[in-house]
Coordinates of C-alpha atoms and ligand atoms in Angstrom, one line a residue:
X90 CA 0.0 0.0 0.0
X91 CA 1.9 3.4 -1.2
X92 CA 2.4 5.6 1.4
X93 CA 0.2 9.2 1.4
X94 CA 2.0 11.9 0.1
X95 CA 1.1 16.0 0.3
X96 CA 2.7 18.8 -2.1
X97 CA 3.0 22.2 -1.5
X98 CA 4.1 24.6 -3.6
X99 CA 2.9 24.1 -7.1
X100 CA 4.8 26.6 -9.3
X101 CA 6.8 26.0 -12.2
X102 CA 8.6 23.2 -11.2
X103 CA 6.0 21.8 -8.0
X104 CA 3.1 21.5 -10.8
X105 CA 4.7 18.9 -13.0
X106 CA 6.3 17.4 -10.2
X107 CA 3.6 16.5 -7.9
X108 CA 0.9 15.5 -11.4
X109 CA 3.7 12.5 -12.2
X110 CA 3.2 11.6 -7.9
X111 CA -0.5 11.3 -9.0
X112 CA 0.4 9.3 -12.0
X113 CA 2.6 6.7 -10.1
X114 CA -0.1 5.9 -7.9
X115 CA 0.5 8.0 -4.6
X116 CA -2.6 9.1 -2.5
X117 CA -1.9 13.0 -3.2
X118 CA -3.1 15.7 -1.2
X119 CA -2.0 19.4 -2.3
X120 CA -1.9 22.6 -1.0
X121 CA -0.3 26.0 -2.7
X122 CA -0.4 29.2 -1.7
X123 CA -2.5 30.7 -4.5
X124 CA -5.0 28.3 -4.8
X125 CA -6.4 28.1 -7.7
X126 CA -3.0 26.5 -9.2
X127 CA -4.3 23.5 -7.2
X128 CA -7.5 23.3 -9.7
X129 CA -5.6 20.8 -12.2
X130 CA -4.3 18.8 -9.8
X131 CA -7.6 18.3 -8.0
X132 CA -9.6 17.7 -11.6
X133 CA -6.3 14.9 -12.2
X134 CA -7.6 13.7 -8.5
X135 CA -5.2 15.2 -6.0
X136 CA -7.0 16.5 -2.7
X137 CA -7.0 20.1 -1.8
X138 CA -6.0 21.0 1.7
X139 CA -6.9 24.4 3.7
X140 CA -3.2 24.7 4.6
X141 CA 0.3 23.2 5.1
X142 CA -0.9 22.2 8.7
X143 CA -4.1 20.0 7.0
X144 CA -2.0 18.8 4.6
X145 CA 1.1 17.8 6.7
X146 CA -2.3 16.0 9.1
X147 CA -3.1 13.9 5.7
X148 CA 0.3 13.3 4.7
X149 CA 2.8 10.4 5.6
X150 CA 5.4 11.7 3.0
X151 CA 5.3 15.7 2.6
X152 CA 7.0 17.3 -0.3
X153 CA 8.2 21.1 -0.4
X154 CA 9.0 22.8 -3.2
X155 CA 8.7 27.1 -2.7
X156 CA 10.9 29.4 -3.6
X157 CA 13.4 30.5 -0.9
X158 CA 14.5 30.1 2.8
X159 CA 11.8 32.3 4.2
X160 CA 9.4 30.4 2.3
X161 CA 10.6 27.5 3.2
X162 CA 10.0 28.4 6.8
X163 CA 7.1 29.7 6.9
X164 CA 5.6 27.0 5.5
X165 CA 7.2 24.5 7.7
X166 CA 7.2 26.9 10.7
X167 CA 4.7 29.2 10.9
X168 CA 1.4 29.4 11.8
X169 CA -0.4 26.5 10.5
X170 CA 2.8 25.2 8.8
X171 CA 3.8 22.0 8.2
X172 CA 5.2 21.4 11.8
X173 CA 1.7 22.0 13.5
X174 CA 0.2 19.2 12.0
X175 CA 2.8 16.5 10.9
X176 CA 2.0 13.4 12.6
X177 CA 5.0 12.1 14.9
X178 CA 6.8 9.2 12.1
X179 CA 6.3 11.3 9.5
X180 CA 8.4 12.7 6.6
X181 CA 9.4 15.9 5.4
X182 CA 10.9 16.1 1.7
X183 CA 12.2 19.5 0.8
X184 CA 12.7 20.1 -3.1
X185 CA 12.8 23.5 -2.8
X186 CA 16.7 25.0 -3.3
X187 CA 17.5 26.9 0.0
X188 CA 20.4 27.7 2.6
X189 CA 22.6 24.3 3.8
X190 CA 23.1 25.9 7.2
X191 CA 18.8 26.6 7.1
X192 CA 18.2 23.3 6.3
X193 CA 20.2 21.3 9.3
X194 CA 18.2 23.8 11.4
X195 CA 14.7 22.4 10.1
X196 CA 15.6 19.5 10.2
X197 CA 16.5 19.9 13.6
X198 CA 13.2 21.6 14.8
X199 CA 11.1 18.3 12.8
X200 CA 13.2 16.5 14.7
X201 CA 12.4 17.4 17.9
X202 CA 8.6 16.4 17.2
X203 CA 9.8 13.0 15.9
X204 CA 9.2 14.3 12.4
X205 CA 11.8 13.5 9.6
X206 CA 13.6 15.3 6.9
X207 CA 15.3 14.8 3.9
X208 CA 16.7 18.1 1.5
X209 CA 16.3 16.5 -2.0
X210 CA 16.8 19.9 -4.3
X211 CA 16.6 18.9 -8.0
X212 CA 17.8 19.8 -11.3
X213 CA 16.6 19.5 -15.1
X214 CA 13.9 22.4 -15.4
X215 CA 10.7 23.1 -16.1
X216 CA 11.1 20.1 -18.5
X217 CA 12.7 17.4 -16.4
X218 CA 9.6 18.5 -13.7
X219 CA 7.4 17.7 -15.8
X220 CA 8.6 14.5 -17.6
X221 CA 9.8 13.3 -14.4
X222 CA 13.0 13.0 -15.4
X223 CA 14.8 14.7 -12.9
X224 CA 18.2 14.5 -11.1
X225 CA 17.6 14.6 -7.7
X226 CA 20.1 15.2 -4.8
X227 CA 19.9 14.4 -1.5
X228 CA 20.5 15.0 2.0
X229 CA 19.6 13.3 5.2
X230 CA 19.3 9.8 6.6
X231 CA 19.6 6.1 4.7
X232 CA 16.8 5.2 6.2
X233 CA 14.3 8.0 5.1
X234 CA 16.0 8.0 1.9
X235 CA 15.0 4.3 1.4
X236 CA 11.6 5.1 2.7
X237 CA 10.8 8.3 0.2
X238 CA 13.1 6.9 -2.6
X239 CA 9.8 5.5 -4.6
X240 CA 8.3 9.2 -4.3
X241 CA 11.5 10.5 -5.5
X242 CA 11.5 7.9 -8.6
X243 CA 8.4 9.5 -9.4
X244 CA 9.8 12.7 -9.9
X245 CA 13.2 12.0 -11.0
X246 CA 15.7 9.5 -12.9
X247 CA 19.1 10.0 -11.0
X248 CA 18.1 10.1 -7.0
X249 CA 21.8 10.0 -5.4
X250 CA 21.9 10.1 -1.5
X251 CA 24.8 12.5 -1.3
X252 CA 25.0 12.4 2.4
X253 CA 23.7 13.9 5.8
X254 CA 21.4 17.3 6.4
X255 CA 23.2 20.2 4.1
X256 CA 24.4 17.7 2.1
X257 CA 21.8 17.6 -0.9
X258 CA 21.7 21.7 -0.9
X259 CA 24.9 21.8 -1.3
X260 CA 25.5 19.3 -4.1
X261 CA 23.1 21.6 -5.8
X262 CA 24.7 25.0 -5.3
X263 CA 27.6 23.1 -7.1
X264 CA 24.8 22.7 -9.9
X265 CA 23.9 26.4 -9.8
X266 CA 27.8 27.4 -10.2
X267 CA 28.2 24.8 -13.2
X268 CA 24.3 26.4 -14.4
X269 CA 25.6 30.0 -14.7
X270 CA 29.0 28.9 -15.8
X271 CA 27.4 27.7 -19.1
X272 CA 25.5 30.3 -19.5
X273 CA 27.7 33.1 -19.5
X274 CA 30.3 30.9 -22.1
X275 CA 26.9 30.4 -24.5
X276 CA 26.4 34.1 -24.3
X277 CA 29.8 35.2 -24.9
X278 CA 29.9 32.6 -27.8
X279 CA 26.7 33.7 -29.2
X280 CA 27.7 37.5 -29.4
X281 CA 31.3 36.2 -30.8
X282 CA 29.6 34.3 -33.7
X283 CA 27.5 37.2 -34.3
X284 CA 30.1 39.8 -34.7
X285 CA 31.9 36.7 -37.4
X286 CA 28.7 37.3 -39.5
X287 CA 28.0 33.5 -38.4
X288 CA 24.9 31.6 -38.8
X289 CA 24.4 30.7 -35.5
X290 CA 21.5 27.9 -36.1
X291 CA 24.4 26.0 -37.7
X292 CA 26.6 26.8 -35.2
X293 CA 23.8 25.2 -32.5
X294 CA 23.4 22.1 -34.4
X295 CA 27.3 21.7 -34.6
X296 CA 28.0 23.0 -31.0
X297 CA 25.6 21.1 -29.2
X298 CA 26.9 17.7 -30.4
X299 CA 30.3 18.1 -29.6
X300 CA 32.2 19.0 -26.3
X301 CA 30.8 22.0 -25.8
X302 CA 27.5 21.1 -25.5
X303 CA 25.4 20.8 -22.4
X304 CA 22.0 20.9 -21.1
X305 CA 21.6 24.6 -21.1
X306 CA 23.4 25.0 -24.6
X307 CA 20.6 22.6 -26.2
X308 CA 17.7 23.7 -24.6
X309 CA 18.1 27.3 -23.6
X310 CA 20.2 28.3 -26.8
X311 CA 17.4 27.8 -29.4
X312 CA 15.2 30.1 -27.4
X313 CA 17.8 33.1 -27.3
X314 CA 17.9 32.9 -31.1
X315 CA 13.9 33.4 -31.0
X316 CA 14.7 36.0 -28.4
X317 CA 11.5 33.9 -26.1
X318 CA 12.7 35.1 -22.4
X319 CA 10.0 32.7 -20.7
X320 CA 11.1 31.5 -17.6
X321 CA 11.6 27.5 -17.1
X322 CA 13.9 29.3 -14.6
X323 CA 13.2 33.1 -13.2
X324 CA 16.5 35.5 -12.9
X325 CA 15.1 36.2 -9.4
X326 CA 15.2 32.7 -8.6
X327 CA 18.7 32.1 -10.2
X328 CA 20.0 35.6 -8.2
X329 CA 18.7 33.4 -5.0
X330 CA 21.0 30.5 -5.7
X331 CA 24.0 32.5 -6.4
X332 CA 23.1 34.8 -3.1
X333 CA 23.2 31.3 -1.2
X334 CA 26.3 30.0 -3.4
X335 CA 28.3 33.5 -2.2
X336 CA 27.1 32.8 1.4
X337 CA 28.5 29.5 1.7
X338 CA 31.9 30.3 -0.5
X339 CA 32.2 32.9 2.1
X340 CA 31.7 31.0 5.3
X341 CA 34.0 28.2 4.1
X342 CA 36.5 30.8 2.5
X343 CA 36.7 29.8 -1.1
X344 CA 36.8 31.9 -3.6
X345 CA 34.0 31.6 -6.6
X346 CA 35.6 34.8 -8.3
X347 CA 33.0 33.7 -12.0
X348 CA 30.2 32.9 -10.0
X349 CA 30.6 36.5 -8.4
X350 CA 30.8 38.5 -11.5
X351 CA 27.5 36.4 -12.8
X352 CA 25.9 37.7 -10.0
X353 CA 26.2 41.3 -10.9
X354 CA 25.7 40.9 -14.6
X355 CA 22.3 38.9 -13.3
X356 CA 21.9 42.1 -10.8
X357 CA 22.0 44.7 -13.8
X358 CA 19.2 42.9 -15.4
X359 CA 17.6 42.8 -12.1
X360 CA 18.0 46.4 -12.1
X361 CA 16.1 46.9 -15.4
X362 CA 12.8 45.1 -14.2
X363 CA 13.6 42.1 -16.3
X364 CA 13.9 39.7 -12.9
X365 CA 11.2 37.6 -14.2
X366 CA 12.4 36.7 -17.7
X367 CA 14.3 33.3 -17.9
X368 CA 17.5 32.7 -16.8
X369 CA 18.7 32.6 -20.6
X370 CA 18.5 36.2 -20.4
X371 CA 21.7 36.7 -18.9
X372 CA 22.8 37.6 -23.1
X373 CA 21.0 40.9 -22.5
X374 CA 23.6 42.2 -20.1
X375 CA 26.3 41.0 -22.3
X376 CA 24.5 42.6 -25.5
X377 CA 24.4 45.4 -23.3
X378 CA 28.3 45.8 -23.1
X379 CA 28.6 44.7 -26.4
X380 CA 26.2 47.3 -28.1
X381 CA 24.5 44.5 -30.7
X382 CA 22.1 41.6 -29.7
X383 CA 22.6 38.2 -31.5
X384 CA 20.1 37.2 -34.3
X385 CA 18.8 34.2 -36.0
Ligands
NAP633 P1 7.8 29.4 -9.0 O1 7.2 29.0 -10.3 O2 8.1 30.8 -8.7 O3 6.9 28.8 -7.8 C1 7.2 29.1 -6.5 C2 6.2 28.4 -5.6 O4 6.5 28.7 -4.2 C3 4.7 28.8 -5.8 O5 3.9 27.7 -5.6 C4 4.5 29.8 -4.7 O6 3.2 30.0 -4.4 C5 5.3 29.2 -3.6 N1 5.7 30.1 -2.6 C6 6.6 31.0 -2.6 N2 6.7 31.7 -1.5 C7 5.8 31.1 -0.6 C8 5.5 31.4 0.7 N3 6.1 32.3 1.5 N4 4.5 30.6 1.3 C9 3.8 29.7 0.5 N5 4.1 29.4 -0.8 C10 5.1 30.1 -1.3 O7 9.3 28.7 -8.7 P2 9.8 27.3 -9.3 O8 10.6 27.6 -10.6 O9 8.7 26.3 -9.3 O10 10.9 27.0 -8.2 C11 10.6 26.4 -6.9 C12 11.8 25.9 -6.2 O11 12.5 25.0 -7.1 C13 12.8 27.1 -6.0 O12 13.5 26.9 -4.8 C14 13.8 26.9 -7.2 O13 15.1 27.5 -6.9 C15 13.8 25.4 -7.4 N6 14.2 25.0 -8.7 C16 13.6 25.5 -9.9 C17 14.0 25.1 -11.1 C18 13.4 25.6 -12.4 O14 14.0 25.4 -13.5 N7 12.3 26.4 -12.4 C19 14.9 24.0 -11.2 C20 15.4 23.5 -10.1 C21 15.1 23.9 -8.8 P3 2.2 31.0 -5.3 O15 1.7 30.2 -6.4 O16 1.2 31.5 -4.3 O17 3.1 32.2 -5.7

């Protein structure tokens, strides 16, 4: 007999994720903030709860996926949060990407009222959410990793237990500094094959099968040459990660000295009300200093 499960947060990335829950079979209760994002999932067959508290009361397995730390706390936290109404043996799954340091804390605090908690941030977009094909790492005990791995499978295709509370946030700030990496060297080649009087379809199609490519080259890359900003991934959200990613270089004294300057090229679009446009957009800044913008 599956387990029950509850989803809150149903944005972007929470929506796809919690309708393939449904389609594997899980008893799915769902709660988001705006509710009438919860209308699909409850025509697909997923109940509707009042608030994190009813959910987390329904729920043997609860899954998180909001935006940032704060969010992540309220919900879990604050009144009529997750904590108020999670039954004593049960599990707390956090997808959402937040602060390492935040999460040992929560987990701490679930803890205390004999609740669990794994961190299990994920990567692959608004794509891999909703063909359920997403890479999942994770942080927090074997044991509830065994016990939420079949919800996990649901959502993802590589679920790797990267170790203890933290652990799983920061294998994916790692992500976030390769993410923006990629970026930056697509823009930069972009404008460079522009200003070469290049065709830069052709270019894609030869780029993106050789040792250059990567995920963001073949799937963001065709949508800067139609110049379509919409998000599978917000700036704002991306500035989050590399505001975390700076916290934590800083507290362990690394320097991230590319990851920093893609911060404040993110922060000038930022600047010019663009913060919900997709994370591809980081070409406008560049464009910006280069006084042309790349074309088909
Ligand atoms: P999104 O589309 O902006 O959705 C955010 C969700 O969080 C919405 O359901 C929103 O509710 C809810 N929320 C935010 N603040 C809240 C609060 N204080 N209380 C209750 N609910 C709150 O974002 P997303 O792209 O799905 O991202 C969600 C998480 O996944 C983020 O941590 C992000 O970094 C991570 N992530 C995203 C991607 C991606 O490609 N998009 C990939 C990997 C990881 P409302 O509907 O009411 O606003």
């Amino acid at each position: 007999m599956n387990e029950t499960v509850g989803f809150i947060g149903l944005g972007i990335m929470g929506r796809g994720m919690a309708a393939n829950i449904l389609r594997a079979g899980f008893p799915l209760t769902v709660w988001n903030r705006t509710a009438a994002k919860m209308e699909p999932l409850v025509a697909a067959g997923a109940q509707a709860a009042t608030s994190p508290a009813d959910l987390a009361a329904r729920s043997d397995i609860i899954v998180v996926c909001v935006s940032d730390t704060p969010d992540v706390e309220a919900v879990i936290l604050g009144p009529n949060g997750v904590i108020t109404g999670a039954r004593p043996g049960s599990l707390v799954v956090d997808c959402s990407t937040i602060s390492p340091d935040a999460t040992r804390r929560l987990a701490q605090a679930l803890a205390e009222r004999g609740v669990g908690m794994l961190d299990a941030p994920v990567s692959g977009g608004s794509e891999g959410a909703a063909k359920g094909t997403l890479s999942i790492m994770v942080g927090g005990k074997e044991a509830d990793f065994q016990r939420a791995l079949p919800v996990l499978q649901a959502m993802g295709k590589q679920i790797t237990h990267v170790g203890d509370h933290g652990a799983g946030q920061t294998v994916k700030l790692m992500n976030q500094i390769l993410v923006v990496g990629h970026a930056l060297a697509m823009s930069e080649a972009f404008l460079f094959g522009q200003a070469h009087g290049v065709d830069l379809e052709k270019a894609l199609t030869a780029l993106t099968a050789g040792a250059a490519g990567s995920w963001m080259l073949s799937h963001r890359g065709p949508q800067i040459l139609r110049r379509d900003w919409r998000p599978g991934f917000t700036i704002d959200l991306q500035q989050k990660d590399l505001r975390l990613v700076l916290a934590a270089a800083d507290a362990a004294g690394v320097p991230v000295p590319a990851t920093a300057l893609i911060f404040q090229l993110y922060r000038t679009l930022q600047v010019q009300g663009l913060g919900s446009e997709g994370n591809h957009a980081l070409i406008k800044a560049l464009e910006h200093l280069a006084g042309f913008e790349v074309r088909r």
